[in-house]
Short mmCIF file of C-alpha atoms in Angstrom, two decimals:
data_model
loop_
_atom_site.label_atom_id
_atom_site.label_comp_id
_atom_site.label_asym_id
_atom_site.label_seq_id
_atom_site.Cartn_x
_atom_site.Cartn_y
_atom_site.Cartn_z
CA MET V 855 -20.13 8.17 24.28
CA SER V 856 -19.39 10.02 20.96
CA ASN V 857 -21.91 11.43 18.98
CA PRO V 858 -22.42 11.76 15.56
CA GLU V 859 -23.68 15.03 16.20
CA ILE V 860 -20.62 16.35 17.90
CA ASP V 861 -21.00 19.45 18.19
CA ALA V 862 -17.40 22.13 18.34
CA THR V 863 -17.83 22.85 22.10
CA GLU V 864 -17.74 19.12 22.77
CA LEU V 865 -15.36 17.74 20.33
CA ALA V 866 -12.70 20.63 21.79
CA ARG V 867 -13.63 19.38 25.00
CA ILE V 868 -12.40 15.70 23.79
CA LEU V 869 -10.08 16.55 22.17
CA LYS V 870 -8.62 18.66 25.43
CA GLN V 871 -8.95 15.62 28.05
CA ALA V 872 -6.89 13.15 24.96
CA GLY V 873 -4.58 15.97 25.63
CA LEU V 874 -4.42 18.15 22.33
CA ALA V 875 -5.82 21.48 23.68
CA LEU V 876 -6.21 23.08 20.00
CA ALA V 877 -7.86 26.68 18.91
CA ALA V 878 -11.43 26.93 18.28
CA GLU V 879 -10.18 27.37 14.13
CA GLU V 880 -8.21 23.76 14.04
CA VAL V 881 -11.23 22.08 15.91
CA ARG V 882 -13.88 23.35 13.85
CA ALA V 883 -11.65 22.00 10.45
CA ILE V 884 -11.43 18.85 12.43
CA LEU V 885 -15.42 18.62 12.47
CA PRO V 886 -16.65 16.88 9.45
CA GLY V 887 -13.95 14.45 9.92
CA ALA V 888 -14.91 13.37 14.14
CA ALA V 889 -18.72 13.69 12.76
CA ILE V 890 -17.34 10.82 10.47
CA VAL V 891 -15.01 8.62 12.92
CA ALA V 892 -18.52 9.37 15.65
CA ALA V 893 -20.41 7.29 12.56
CA MET V 894 -17.83 4.68 12.29
CA ILE V 895 -17.46 4.44 16.23
CA GLU V 896 -21.28 3.62 16.05
CA ARG V 897 -21.04 0.89 13.07
CA VAL V 898 -18.62 -1.15 15.29
CA ARG V 899 -20.15 -1.10 18.01
CA ARG V 900 -23.06 -2.74 17.16
CA PRO V 901 -23.49 -6.17 19.72
CA LEU V 902 -21.27 -8.85 19.13
CA PRO V 903 -21.82 -12.16 20.52
CA ARG V 904 -20.77 -12.47 24.29
CA GLU V 905 -17.33 -15.28 23.24
CA ALA V 906 -16.33 -12.61 20.30
CA GLU V 907 -12.59 -12.38 21.23
CA PRO V 908 -10.65 -9.21 20.56
CA ALA V 909 -7.87 -10.01 17.73
CA VAL V 910 -5.13 -8.44 20.59
CA ILE V 911 -2.44 -9.93 19.42
CA PHE V 912 -3.37 -9.81 15.46
CA GLU V 913 -2.86 -13.35 13.90
CA ALA V 914 -3.56 -13.45 10.14
CA GLU V 915 -3.76 -17.82 10.67
CA PRO V 916 -5.46 -19.11 13.73
CA GLY V 917 -2.50 -20.99 15.39
CA ARG V 918 0.06 -19.71 14.26
CA MET R 990 16.00 -4.04 -24.60
CA SER R 991 13.04 -1.41 -24.05
CA GLU R 992 13.77 1.75 -22.79
CA ILE R 993 11.63 0.69 -19.69
CA PRO R 994 13.02 -3.55 -18.94
CA THR R 995 10.18 -4.92 -16.27
CA ILE R 996 12.77 -6.98 -14.03
CA ALA R 997 12.70 -10.59 -15.29
CA GLU R 998 13.32 -9.37 -18.50
CA ALA R 999 16.69 -7.09 -17.47
CA ALA R 1000 17.86 -9.62 -14.90
CA LYS R 1001 17.89 -12.40 -17.91
CA LEU R 1002 20.10 -9.57 -20.14
CA ILE R 1003 22.05 -9.23 -17.48
CA ALA R 1004 22.95 -13.19 -17.00
CA ALA R 1005 23.71 -13.18 -20.41
CA LYS R 1006 25.71 -10.09 -20.29
CA LYS R 1007 24.19 -8.64 -23.23
CA LEU R 1008 22.96 -5.63 -20.60
CA SER R 1009 25.37 -3.63 -18.14
CA PRO R 1010 24.18 -2.80 -14.69
CA VAL R 1011 25.77 0.83 -14.54
CA GLU R 1012 24.58 1.98 -18.43
CA LEU R 1013 21.14 0.59 -16.90
CA THR R 1014 21.74 2.87 -13.38
CA LYS R 1015 22.70 5.67 -15.73
CA SER R 1016 19.84 5.56 -18.26
CA ARG R 1017 17.40 5.55 -14.93
CA LEU R 1018 19.52 8.30 -13.42
CA ALA R 1019 19.07 10.30 -16.96
CA ARG R 1020 15.43 9.85 -16.73
CA VAL R 1021 15.16 11.29 -13.39
CA LYS R 1022 17.03 13.87 -14.33
CA ALA R 1023 14.85 14.50 -17.00
CA LEU R 1024 11.04 13.68 -15.22
CA ASP R 1025 11.02 13.98 -11.62
CA GLY R 1026 10.76 17.89 -11.76
CA GLN R 1027 7.88 17.01 -12.44
CA LEU R 1028 6.72 13.99 -10.97
CA ASN R 1029 7.87 14.95 -8.14
CA ALA R 1030 8.47 10.73 -7.10
CA PHE R 1031 12.33 11.44 -4.97
CA LEU R 1032 12.50 12.96 -2.45
CA LEU R 1033 16.15 12.30 -2.63
CA VAL R 1034 18.01 11.12 -5.28
CA THR R 1035 21.08 8.62 -4.21
CA GLU R 1036 23.58 9.04 -7.56
CA GLU R 1037 26.55 7.98 -6.43
CA ARG R 1038 25.60 5.22 -4.11
CA ALA R 1039 23.70 4.46 -7.25
CA LEU R 1040 27.26 4.30 -9.56
CA ALA R 1041 29.20 2.36 -6.69
CA ASP R 1042 26.18 -0.77 -6.41
CA ALA R 1043 26.50 -0.49 -10.46
CA ARG R 1044 29.62 -1.30 -10.83
CA ALA R 1045 29.83 -3.60 -7.93
CA ALA R 1046 26.87 -5.96 -9.95
CA GLU R 1047 28.38 -5.08 -12.94
CA ALA R 1048 31.42 -6.36 -11.35
CA ARG R 1049 29.85 -9.83 -10.33
CA MET R 1050 27.50 -10.33 -13.72
CA LEU R 1051 31.58 -10.53 -15.09
CA ALA R 1052 33.27 -12.36 -12.54
CA GLY R 1053 29.81 -15.06 -13.04
CA THR R 1054 28.95 -14.47 -9.69
CA LEU R 1055 25.90 -13.16 -9.50
CA LYS R 1056 23.46 -12.95 -6.30
CA GLY R 1057 20.08 -13.59 -8.81
CA PRO R 1058 17.59 -11.64 -10.74
CA LEU R 1059 18.07 -8.79 -8.91
CA ASP R 1060 21.24 -8.33 -8.99
CA GLY R 1061 22.00 -4.75 -10.76
CA ILE R 1062 18.05 -3.78 -11.27
CA PRO R 1063 17.56 -0.29 -10.42
CA ILE R 1064 14.91 -0.13 -7.06
CA ALA R 1065 14.26 2.71 -4.42
CA HIS R 1066 12.69 2.59 -0.94
CA LYS R 1067 9.62 4.49 0.28
CA ASP R 1068 10.95 7.30 2.57
CA ILE R 1069 9.80 5.15 5.58
CA TYR R 1070 12.28 2.50 4.89
CA ASN R 1071 15.33 3.66 7.19
CA THR R 1072 18.44 3.70 5.11
CA ALA R 1073 21.35 3.33 7.01
CA GLY R 1074 23.63 7.31 6.30
CA ILE R 1075 21.21 7.96 4.04
CA ARG R 1076 18.41 10.68 4.42
CA THR R 1077 15.23 9.19 6.35
CA THR R 1078 12.16 11.78 6.31
CA ALA R 1079 8.66 10.15 6.13
CA HIS R 1080 8.20 13.20 3.77
CA SER R 1081 7.75 15.14 7.48
CA ARG R 1082 9.40 18.23 8.93
CA PHE R 1083 9.67 16.09 12.15
CA LEU R 1084 12.34 14.11 10.51
CA LYS R 1085 14.09 16.81 7.92
CA ASP R 1086 17.31 15.75 9.08
CA ASN R 1087 16.76 12.08 10.37
CA VAL R 1088 19.71 9.93 9.33
CA PRO R 1089 19.48 6.47 11.07
CA ALA R 1090 22.07 4.43 11.86
CA GLU R 1091 21.05 1.46 10.52
CA ASP R 1092 19.56 -0.22 7.31
CA ALA R 1093 15.67 -1.66 8.10
CA HIS R 1094 15.66 -5.77 7.26
CA THR R 1095 14.08 -5.46 4.31
CA VAL R 1096 16.32 -2.57 2.35
CA LYS R 1097 19.12 -4.34 3.59
CA ARG R 1098 17.70 -8.23 2.49
CA TRP R 1099 17.19 -5.64 -1.24
CA ALA R 1100 20.93 -4.74 -1.12
CA ASP R 1101 22.49 -8.11 -0.23
CA ALA R 1102 20.38 -9.42 -3.55
CA GLY R 1103 22.29 -7.05 -5.49
CA THR R 1104 19.51 -4.08 -5.92
CA VAL R 1105 20.62 -0.67 -6.59
CA LEU R 1106 19.49 1.86 -4.51
CA LEU R 1107 18.47 5.60 -6.60
CA GLY R 1108 17.15 6.52 -3.31
CA LYS R 1109 13.54 8.22 -1.07
CA LEU R 1110 10.40 8.33 -2.86
CA ALA R 1111 8.17 9.88 -1.45
CA THR R 1112 5.29 8.90 0.32
CA HIS R 1113 2.62 10.61 2.52
CA GLU R 1114 3.22 12.13 5.60
CA PHE R 1115 4.16 8.82 8.09
CA ALA R 1116 2.29 6.64 5.22
CA PHE R 1117 -1.00 8.82 6.18
CA GLY R 1118 -3.40 11.30 4.66
CA GLY R 1119 -2.70 13.06 1.49
CA PRO R 1120 -1.54 14.31 -1.26
CA SER R 1121 -0.19 18.07 1.27
CA PHE R 1122 0.67 20.34 -0.32
CA ASP R 1123 2.00 22.21 3.81
CA LEU R 1124 4.75 20.36 3.63
CA PRO R 1125 8.51 20.82 3.04
CA TRP R 1126 8.36 18.85 -0.68
CA PRO R 1127 5.71 18.85 -3.22
CA PRO R 1128 3.23 15.48 -2.68
CA SER R 1129 3.82 13.12 -5.84
CA ARG R 1130 2.14 13.43 -8.95
CA ASN R 1131 0.38 10.57 -11.60
CA PRO R 1132 2.93 10.24 -15.11
CA TRP R 1133 -0.51 8.88 -16.42
CA ASN R 1134 -1.58 13.08 -15.88
CA ILE R 1135 0.53 15.24 -13.85
CA GLU R 1136 -2.55 16.99 -13.04
CA HIS R 1137 -3.70 13.79 -10.98
CA PHE R 1138 -3.66 12.01 -7.84
CA THR R 1139 -1.25 8.96 -7.57
CA ALA R 1140 -3.23 7.62 -4.10
CA GLY R 1141 -1.11 7.42 -1.44
CA SER R 1142 0.73 6.66 1.15
CA SER R 1143 3.18 5.08 -1.48
CA SER R 1144 2.84 8.22 -3.78
CA GLY R 1145 6.68 8.07 -4.99
CA THR R 1146 7.09 4.47 -6.00
CA GLY R 1147 3.50 4.09 -8.20
CA ALA R 1148 5.60 7.01 -9.81
CA ALA R 1149 8.44 5.82 -9.61
CA VAL R 1150 7.95 2.76 -10.90
CA ALA R 1151 4.98 3.56 -13.89
CA ALA R 1152 7.22 5.95 -15.38
CA GLY R 1153 10.31 4.19 -15.74
CA LEU R 1154 12.64 5.80 -13.16
CA ILE R 1155 12.58 2.89 -11.09
CA LEU R 1156 11.49 -1.41 -12.03
CA GLY R 1157 10.91 -2.01 -8.21
CA GLY R 1158 10.22 -0.41 -5.38
CA THR R 1159 9.56 -0.74 -1.68
CA GLY R 1160 5.84 -0.03 -0.65
CA SER R 1161 3.93 -0.07 2.66
CA ASP R 1162 0.41 -0.79 3.54
CA THR R 1163 -2.02 -0.01 6.51
CA GLY R 1164 -4.89 0.19 4.61
CA GLY R 1165 -3.90 0.41 0.95
CA SER R 1166 -1.03 2.12 0.68
CA ILE R 1167 0.26 -0.50 -1.73
CA ARG R 1168 -2.51 -1.36 -3.53
CA GLY R 1169 -4.24 2.64 -4.10
CA PRO R 1170 -1.18 3.46 -6.48
CA ALA R 1171 -0.12 0.30 -7.53
CA ALA R 1172 -4.47 1.00 -8.99
CA PHE R 1173 -3.96 5.12 -9.38
CA CYS R 1174 -0.39 4.49 -11.46
CA GLY R 1175 -1.59 1.38 -13.41
CA ILE R 1176 1.28 -0.88 -12.41
CA ALA R 1177 1.26 -4.10 -10.25
CA GLY R 1178 1.62 -3.92 -5.75
CA ILE R 1179 1.10 -6.52 -3.04
CA LYS R 1180 -0.05 -6.46 0.27
CA PRO R 1181 2.04 -9.77 1.33
CA THR R 1182 0.40 -11.65 4.48
CA TYR R 1183 0.33 -9.27 7.94
CA GLY R 1184 3.89 -11.44 9.29
CA LEU R 1185 4.95 -12.21 4.99
CA SER R 1186 7.37 -9.48 5.39
CA SER R 1187 9.90 -7.68 8.74
CA ARG R 1188 8.44 -4.66 9.34
CA ALA R 1189 11.63 -3.90 11.66
CA GLY R 1190 13.62 -0.64 10.83
CA ILE R 1191 9.97 0.80 8.50
CA LEU R 1192 8.84 4.33 10.95
CA PRO R 1193 5.41 2.43 11.89
CA LEU R 1194 1.50 3.99 11.42
CA ALA R 1195 -0.58 0.88 12.86
CA PHE R 1196 1.26 -1.40 14.72
CA SER R 1197 -1.40 -4.48 14.04
CA LEU R 1198 -2.72 -3.64 9.98
CA ASP R 1199 1.02 -2.29 8.53
CA THR R 1200 2.56 -3.94 6.22
CA ALA R 1201 5.95 -4.33 4.23
CA GLY R 1202 5.80 -5.23 0.16
CA PRO R 1203 6.17 -4.31 -3.36
CA MET R 1204 5.73 -2.30 -6.05
CA ALA R 1205 6.50 -3.41 -10.14
CA TRP R 1206 4.82 -3.33 -13.38
CA THR R 1207 4.11 -7.21 -13.57
CA ALA R 1208 3.32 -9.51 -10.88
CA GLU R 1209 6.10 -11.42 -12.02
CA ASP R 1210 8.35 -8.66 -10.56
CA CYS R 1211 6.32 -8.36 -7.54
CA ALA R 1212 7.15 -12.11 -6.75
CA LEU R 1213 10.78 -11.53 -7.08
CA LEU R 1214 11.14 -8.43 -5.39
CA LEU R 1215 9.21 -10.33 -2.03
CA GLN R 1216 11.18 -13.14 -2.87
CA ALA R 1217 13.89 -11.54 -1.35
CA MET R 1218 12.15 -9.47 1.34
CA ALA R 1219 9.79 -12.12 2.75
CA GLY R 1220 11.04 -14.86 5.83
CA HIS R 1221 10.94 -14.36 10.02
CA ASP R 1222 12.67 -11.34 11.14
CA ALA R 1223 13.18 -11.81 15.52
CA ARG R 1224 13.87 -7.85 15.77
CA ASP R 1225 9.50 -7.71 13.70
CA PRO R 1226 7.07 -9.47 16.54
CA ALA R 1227 4.17 -10.15 14.00
CA SER R 1228 6.70 -11.63 12.02
CA ALA R 1229 5.77 -15.06 11.42
CA ARG R 1230 8.28 -18.43 11.87
CA ARG R 1231 7.47 -20.52 8.41
CA PRO R 1232 9.02 -21.49 5.15
CA ILE R 1233 9.01 -19.37 2.49
CA PRO R 1234 8.00 -20.55 -0.57
CA ASP R 1235 9.52 -19.97 -4.46
CA PHE R 1236 6.78 -17.31 -5.57
CA THR R 1237 7.91 -17.54 -8.53
CA GLY R 1238 6.92 -21.44 -9.24
CA ASP R 1239 3.74 -21.34 -9.93
CA LEU R 1240 3.92 -18.74 -12.74
CA GLY R 1241 3.74 -20.40 -15.65
CA LYS R 1242 0.32 -22.88 -14.40
CA GLY R 1243 -2.44 -20.73 -15.66
CA ALA R 1244 -5.38 -20.14 -14.47
CA LYS R 1245 -7.28 -23.40 -14.90
CA GLY R 1246 -8.46 -24.88 -12.42
CA LEU R 1247 -8.65 -21.99 -10.04
CA ARG R 1248 -11.79 -21.28 -7.93
CA ILE R 1249 -12.61 -16.88 -7.67
CA GLY R 1250 -14.95 -15.77 -5.61
CA VAL R 1251 -16.37 -11.98 -6.37
CA VAL R 1252 -17.46 -9.64 -3.81
CA ARG R 1253 -19.58 -7.89 -6.62
CA HIS R 1254 -21.82 -6.07 -3.39
CA PHE R 1255 -18.65 -4.16 -2.47
CA PHE R 1256 -17.81 -2.63 -5.76
CA GLU R 1257 -21.51 -2.25 -7.72
CA GLN R 1258 -23.33 -1.46 -3.97
CA ASP R 1259 -21.97 -0.35 -0.56
CA HIS R 1260 -19.16 1.97 -2.80
CA PRO R 1261 -20.30 1.78 -7.03
CA VAL R 1262 -17.37 2.22 -9.06
CA SER R 1263 -16.34 3.86 -12.40
CA ALA R 1264 -18.00 2.15 -15.32
CA ALA R 1265 -14.14 1.41 -16.83
CA THR R 1266 -13.35 -0.19 -13.61
CA LEU R 1267 -16.24 -2.34 -13.55
CA LYS R 1268 -15.96 -3.13 -16.74
CA GLY R 1269 -12.67 -3.70 -16.55
CA ILE R 1270 -13.34 -6.44 -13.44
CA ASP R 1271 -15.85 -8.10 -15.84
CA ALA R 1272 -13.46 -8.62 -18.29
CA ALA R 1273 -10.89 -10.14 -16.04
CA LEU R 1274 -13.85 -12.45 -15.24
CA ASP R 1275 -14.64 -13.97 -18.25
CA PHE R 1276 -10.51 -13.84 -19.40
CA PHE R 1277 -10.44 -16.03 -15.58
CA ARG R 1278 -13.53 -18.36 -16.78
CA GLN R 1279 -12.15 -19.12 -20.35
CA GLU R 1280 -9.29 -20.33 -18.62
CA GLY R 1281 -11.06 -22.34 -16.93
CA ALA R 1282 -11.39 -20.87 -13.62
CA THR R 1283 -14.46 -21.22 -11.74
CA VAL R 1284 -15.99 -17.98 -11.13
CA ARG R 1285 -19.11 -17.43 -8.54
CA ASP R 1286 -20.20 -14.75 -6.49
CA ILE R 1287 -19.99 -14.06 -2.66
CA GLN R 1288 -21.68 -12.56 0.31
CA LEU R 1289 -19.21 -10.94 3.30
CA SER R 1290 -20.30 -8.07 5.98
CA PRO R 1291 -20.67 -4.19 4.28
CA ALA R 1292 -17.45 -3.28 3.07
CA ALA R 1293 -18.78 0.03 5.38
CA ASP R 1294 -18.33 -2.22 8.63
CA TYR R 1295 -14.65 -3.49 7.49
CA HIS R 1296 -13.71 0.33 6.85
CA ALA R 1297 -14.43 0.97 10.28
CA CYS R 1298 -13.29 -1.42 12.35
CA GLY R 1299 -10.19 -0.94 9.97
CA PHE R 1300 -9.47 3.16 10.35
CA LEU R 1301 -10.43 3.15 13.89
CA ILE R 1302 -8.16 1.15 14.61
CA MET R 1303 -5.37 2.86 11.90
CA ILE R 1304 -6.26 6.16 13.79
CA GLY R 1305 -6.47 4.62 17.30
CA GLU R 1306 -2.85 3.42 17.30
CA ALA R 1307 -1.26 6.27 15.25
CA PHE R 1308 -3.19 8.62 17.28
CA ALA R 1309 -1.18 6.58 20.64
CA LEU R 1310 1.84 6.40 18.42
CA HIS R 1311 2.28 10.49 17.50
CA LEU R 1312 0.55 11.79 20.55
CA PRO R 1313 3.25 13.33 22.85
CA TRP R 1314 4.71 15.72 18.75
CA LEU R 1315 0.73 15.86 18.35
CA GLN R 1316 0.35 17.45 22.30
CA GLU R 1317 3.89 19.67 21.67
CA ARG R 1318 3.66 20.54 17.78
CA PHE R 1319 0.07 20.12 16.96
CA GLY R 1320 1.32 22.56 13.87
CA ASP R 1321 4.27 21.17 12.64
CA TYR R 1322 2.57 17.72 11.01
CA ALA R 1323 0.97 18.62 7.14
CA GLU R 1324 -3.34 19.32 7.92
CA MET R 1325 -4.53 16.13 6.00
CA PHE R 1326 -2.04 14.16 8.54
CA ARG R 1327 -3.16 15.87 11.87
CA HIS R 1328 -6.99 16.46 10.62
CA ARG R 1329 -7.25 12.74 10.19
CA VAL R 1330 -5.70 11.78 13.32
CA ALA R 1331 -7.04 13.63 15.91
CA PRO R 1332 -10.40 12.39 15.22
CA ALA R 1333 -9.40 9.63 17.43
CA ALA R 1334 -9.79 11.37 20.53
CA LEU R 1335 -13.38 10.22 20.59
CA MET R 1336 -12.70 6.50 20.46
CA SER R 1337 -12.81 5.38 24.31
CA GLY R 1338 -11.26 2.24 25.69
CA PRO R 1339 -14.03 0.23 25.19
CA ASP R 1340 -14.58 0.97 21.42
CA MET R 1341 -11.34 0.34 20.32
CA SER R 1342 -11.74 -3.20 22.01
CA GLN R 1343 -14.87 -3.45 20.49
CA ALA R 1344 -13.41 -2.63 17.02
CA GLN R 1345 -10.69 -5.51 18.27
CA ARG R 1346 -14.07 -8.39 18.49
CA ARG R 1347 -15.29 -7.32 15.18
CA ARG R 1348 -11.52 -7.45 13.94
CA ARG R 1349 -11.32 -10.89 14.93
CA VAL R 1350 -15.42 -11.68 13.99
CA LEU R 1351 -14.47 -10.40 10.67
CA ALA R 1352 -11.72 -11.78 9.48
CA ALA R 1353 -13.50 -15.32 10.32
CA GLU R 1354 -16.18 -14.33 8.44
CA MET R 1355 -13.57 -13.76 5.22
CA ARG R 1356 -11.79 -17.38 6.09
CA ALA R 1357 -15.42 -18.59 6.02
CA ALA R 1358 -17.11 -17.40 2.73
CA MET R 1359 -13.54 -18.44 1.28
CA ALA R 1360 -13.64 -22.23 1.52
CA GLY R 1361 -13.85 -23.59 -1.37
CA LEU R 1362 -12.52 -21.15 -2.93
CA ASP R 1363 -8.52 -20.14 -3.96
CA ILE R 1364 -9.02 -16.46 -4.96
CA ILE R 1365 -11.39 -13.56 -3.79
CA VAL R 1366 -11.82 -10.41 -6.04
CA SER R 1367 -12.68 -7.39 -5.74
CA ALA R 1368 -12.21 -3.52 -7.30
CA SER R 1369 -8.27 -1.86 -5.91
CA ALA R 1370 -10.27 1.88 -6.15
CA PRO R 1371 -13.41 3.19 -7.14
CA GLY R 1372 -12.40 4.49 -10.34
CA GLU R 1373 -9.55 6.34 -12.32
CA ALA R 1374 -7.69 8.69 -10.41
CA PRO R 1375 -8.97 12.04 -9.71
CA LYS R 1376 -7.42 15.19 -9.95
CA ILE R 1377 -4.90 16.55 -7.50
CA ALA R 1378 -5.76 19.61 -6.67
CA ASP R 1379 -9.96 19.01 -6.46
CA LEU R 1380 -10.01 15.76 -4.02
CA PRO R 1381 -12.22 16.88 -1.06
CA LYS R 1382 -10.49 16.44 2.34
CA TRP R 1383 -12.36 13.56 3.97
CA THR R 1384 -13.34 11.60 0.90
CA SER R 1385 -11.16 8.74 1.58
CA MET R 1386 -12.99 8.23 4.99
CA GLU R 1387 -16.31 9.01 3.64
CA LYS R 1388 -16.68 5.64 1.15
CA PRO R 1389 -15.57 2.99 2.72
CA SER R 1390 -12.08 1.23 1.20
CA PHE R 1391 -11.79 -1.49 -1.26
CA THR R 1392 -8.25 -2.01 0.13
CA MET R 1393 -9.02 -1.72 3.70
CA PRO R 1394 -10.67 -5.18 4.70
CA PHE R 1395 -7.35 -7.38 3.75
CA ASN R 1396 -5.78 -5.13 6.83
CA VAL R 1397 -8.39 -6.20 8.73
CA THR R 1398 -7.99 -9.14 7.82
CA GLY R 1399 -4.45 -9.73 7.49
CA PHE R 1400 -4.73 -12.03 3.59
CA PRO R 1401 -2.23 -11.13 0.19
CA ALA R 1402 -4.20 -9.32 -1.89
CA ILE R 1403 -2.62 -8.32 -5.09
CA SER R 1404 -4.21 -5.01 -7.67
CA VAL R 1405 -3.00 -5.21 -11.22
CA CYS R 1406 -3.71 -3.26 -14.10
CA THR R 1407 -7.25 -4.10 -16.32
CA GLY R 1408 -7.59 -1.31 -18.99
CA PHE R 1409 -7.48 2.86 -19.37
CA GLY R 1410 -10.66 4.29 -18.86
CA ALA R 1411 -11.86 7.37 -20.77
CA SER R 1412 -9.64 10.21 -19.50
CA GLY R 1413 -6.26 7.46 -20.14
CA LEU R 1414 -5.96 7.27 -16.76
CA PRO R 1415 -5.36 2.97 -15.62
CA VAL R 1416 -8.16 1.50 -13.86
CA ALA R 1417 -7.38 -2.75 -11.73
CA ILE R 1418 -8.22 -5.48 -10.17
CA GLN R 1419 -7.46 -6.32 -6.83
CA LEU R 1420 -7.09 -10.27 -6.48
CA ALA R 1421 -6.55 -11.59 -2.83
CA ALA R 1422 -5.68 -15.09 -1.00
CA LEU R 1423 -6.07 -16.77 2.55
CA PRO R 1424 -2.98 -16.14 4.43
CA PHE R 1425 0.47 -16.55 2.84
CA GLN R 1426 -0.76 -18.07 -0.64
CA GLU R 1427 1.00 -15.05 -2.52
CA PRO R 1428 1.70 -17.97 -5.22
CA THR R 1429 -1.66 -18.65 -5.61
CA LEU R 1430 -2.26 -14.88 -5.94
CA PHE R 1431 1.01 -14.47 -8.17
CA ARG R 1432 -0.14 -17.16 -10.61
CA ALA R 1433 -3.42 -15.90 -11.17
CA ALA R 1434 -2.51 -12.28 -11.75
CA HIS R 1435 0.29 -12.83 -13.82
CA ALA R 1436 -1.59 -14.82 -16.39
CA TYR R 1437 -3.96 -12.23 -16.87
CA GLU R 1438 -1.43 -9.24 -17.91
CA ARG R 1439 -0.05 -12.16 -20.28
CA ALA R 1440 -3.17 -12.69 -22.12
CA THR R 1441 -4.14 -8.67 -22.01
CA GLU R 1442 -2.36 -5.37 -23.97
CA TRP R 1443 -2.12 -2.93 -20.81
CA ARG R 1444 1.61 -4.24 -19.84
CA ALA R 1445 2.64 -2.73 -23.07
CA ARG R 1446 1.53 1.01 -22.56
CA ARG R 1447 3.14 3.51 -20.60
CA PRO R 1448 2.93 6.58 -20.03
CA ALA R 1449 2.87 9.58 -22.56
CA LEU R 1450 5.75 11.09 -20.24
CA ALA R 1451 8.19 8.65 -19.86
CA ALA R 1452 7.28 7.73 -23.67
CA ALA R 1453 8.98 11.27 -24.70
#
């Protein structure tokens, strides 16, 4: 689970787990953006009705 | 003929044999030579191809066999549109020598309509994350004031159209990349309904959000250009299979009877806009009321909900697409691209699924809010273009976008100019409609443009 309070060590670990082994300086430069994205993730995680299905195959028009 | 005709004006003159496509093309090429050293709108000028296209159009004109209103019209393509035999870079060092074998579907459609290809236009790297000063080519500059930003990612198209280097061009819009530059550069630009125009042969950013659309000086010109872009293409799995309406058919109907909803909380509370932007929106709404439209406020979820949902899907899809290069050549991307895409690593599988669930809920919410409405109105941008050198790195992520909601829902949306701020830079309004209701957007935008003075003013740089 991500955390808006994420620090550089944790961010480096997550990036490495995703396949990006980056220099410490690069990780520090990404950190402010990572905090913004973490806040977005928290916003998206808010509960939805159980019947809300994902828009996996997005359709602009129902039934198309 | 004015020094910079619209497409509609030029088409009438060419049809009447009063304007030579060759002379029109030569005058645009002269403008490119005179002005693009300041604007950086073009990554590549295809002068020989342009003159050959123009001579062919002129021959058709003289023979009375013109293909339609785009025959002989000088255009250019955003450099993520594949062009056969012509370098297509995505403004990235990864593709600096990339020469596609085939045209993108929409590139071929415009060529078949007789357009004259002047070249390839600047973008943000892979249509995301600029402006960047650490790429092989500089970012485009705003013709209203070259110290200012064009927005992106269809930055070169915005600058080239506003300065009259071309009469129209292609953009792509994943979170606002057509409507943002249209707003900052004072032109018109439409993100069509998701699925209306083919994405085949266009370098992707985020598959479920990407749309291809036109940018031009007026809404009428955008309608003419979209007519030659829209339509089913089996090579695009999201392409809609449905009849294409006449996008100019409703242009003369005015605004009477239109039912307009205003998402006022987006631009007054969620992300307050500049005084000039607010004044422009309110004046446009007054115009619509005076013309006999009904106008009422509507309520949606906070703009931040739409922004978070769309942004996460965008960087999640972009991360998956670019992962091999991100792993092997991270530092070869521009800082603005790599630092904005990399945080997608924070998302878990359930997070991506939750974003897609929320997307469907938001699309249903917007559709329900549009019951009894033809158009919804919001801002296109928070205000006038900021100075390009002063842009904080994370600005566009911190505050909710006005354009992303319509990428999330797939609805069509157009940005049109509503005047100018105290600094002389343009401001804009955004009109959106239900899926595949582009004719209604063009009708409303055209009525507004015809009734106001904003289309009579060009950047001083372009008039010089």
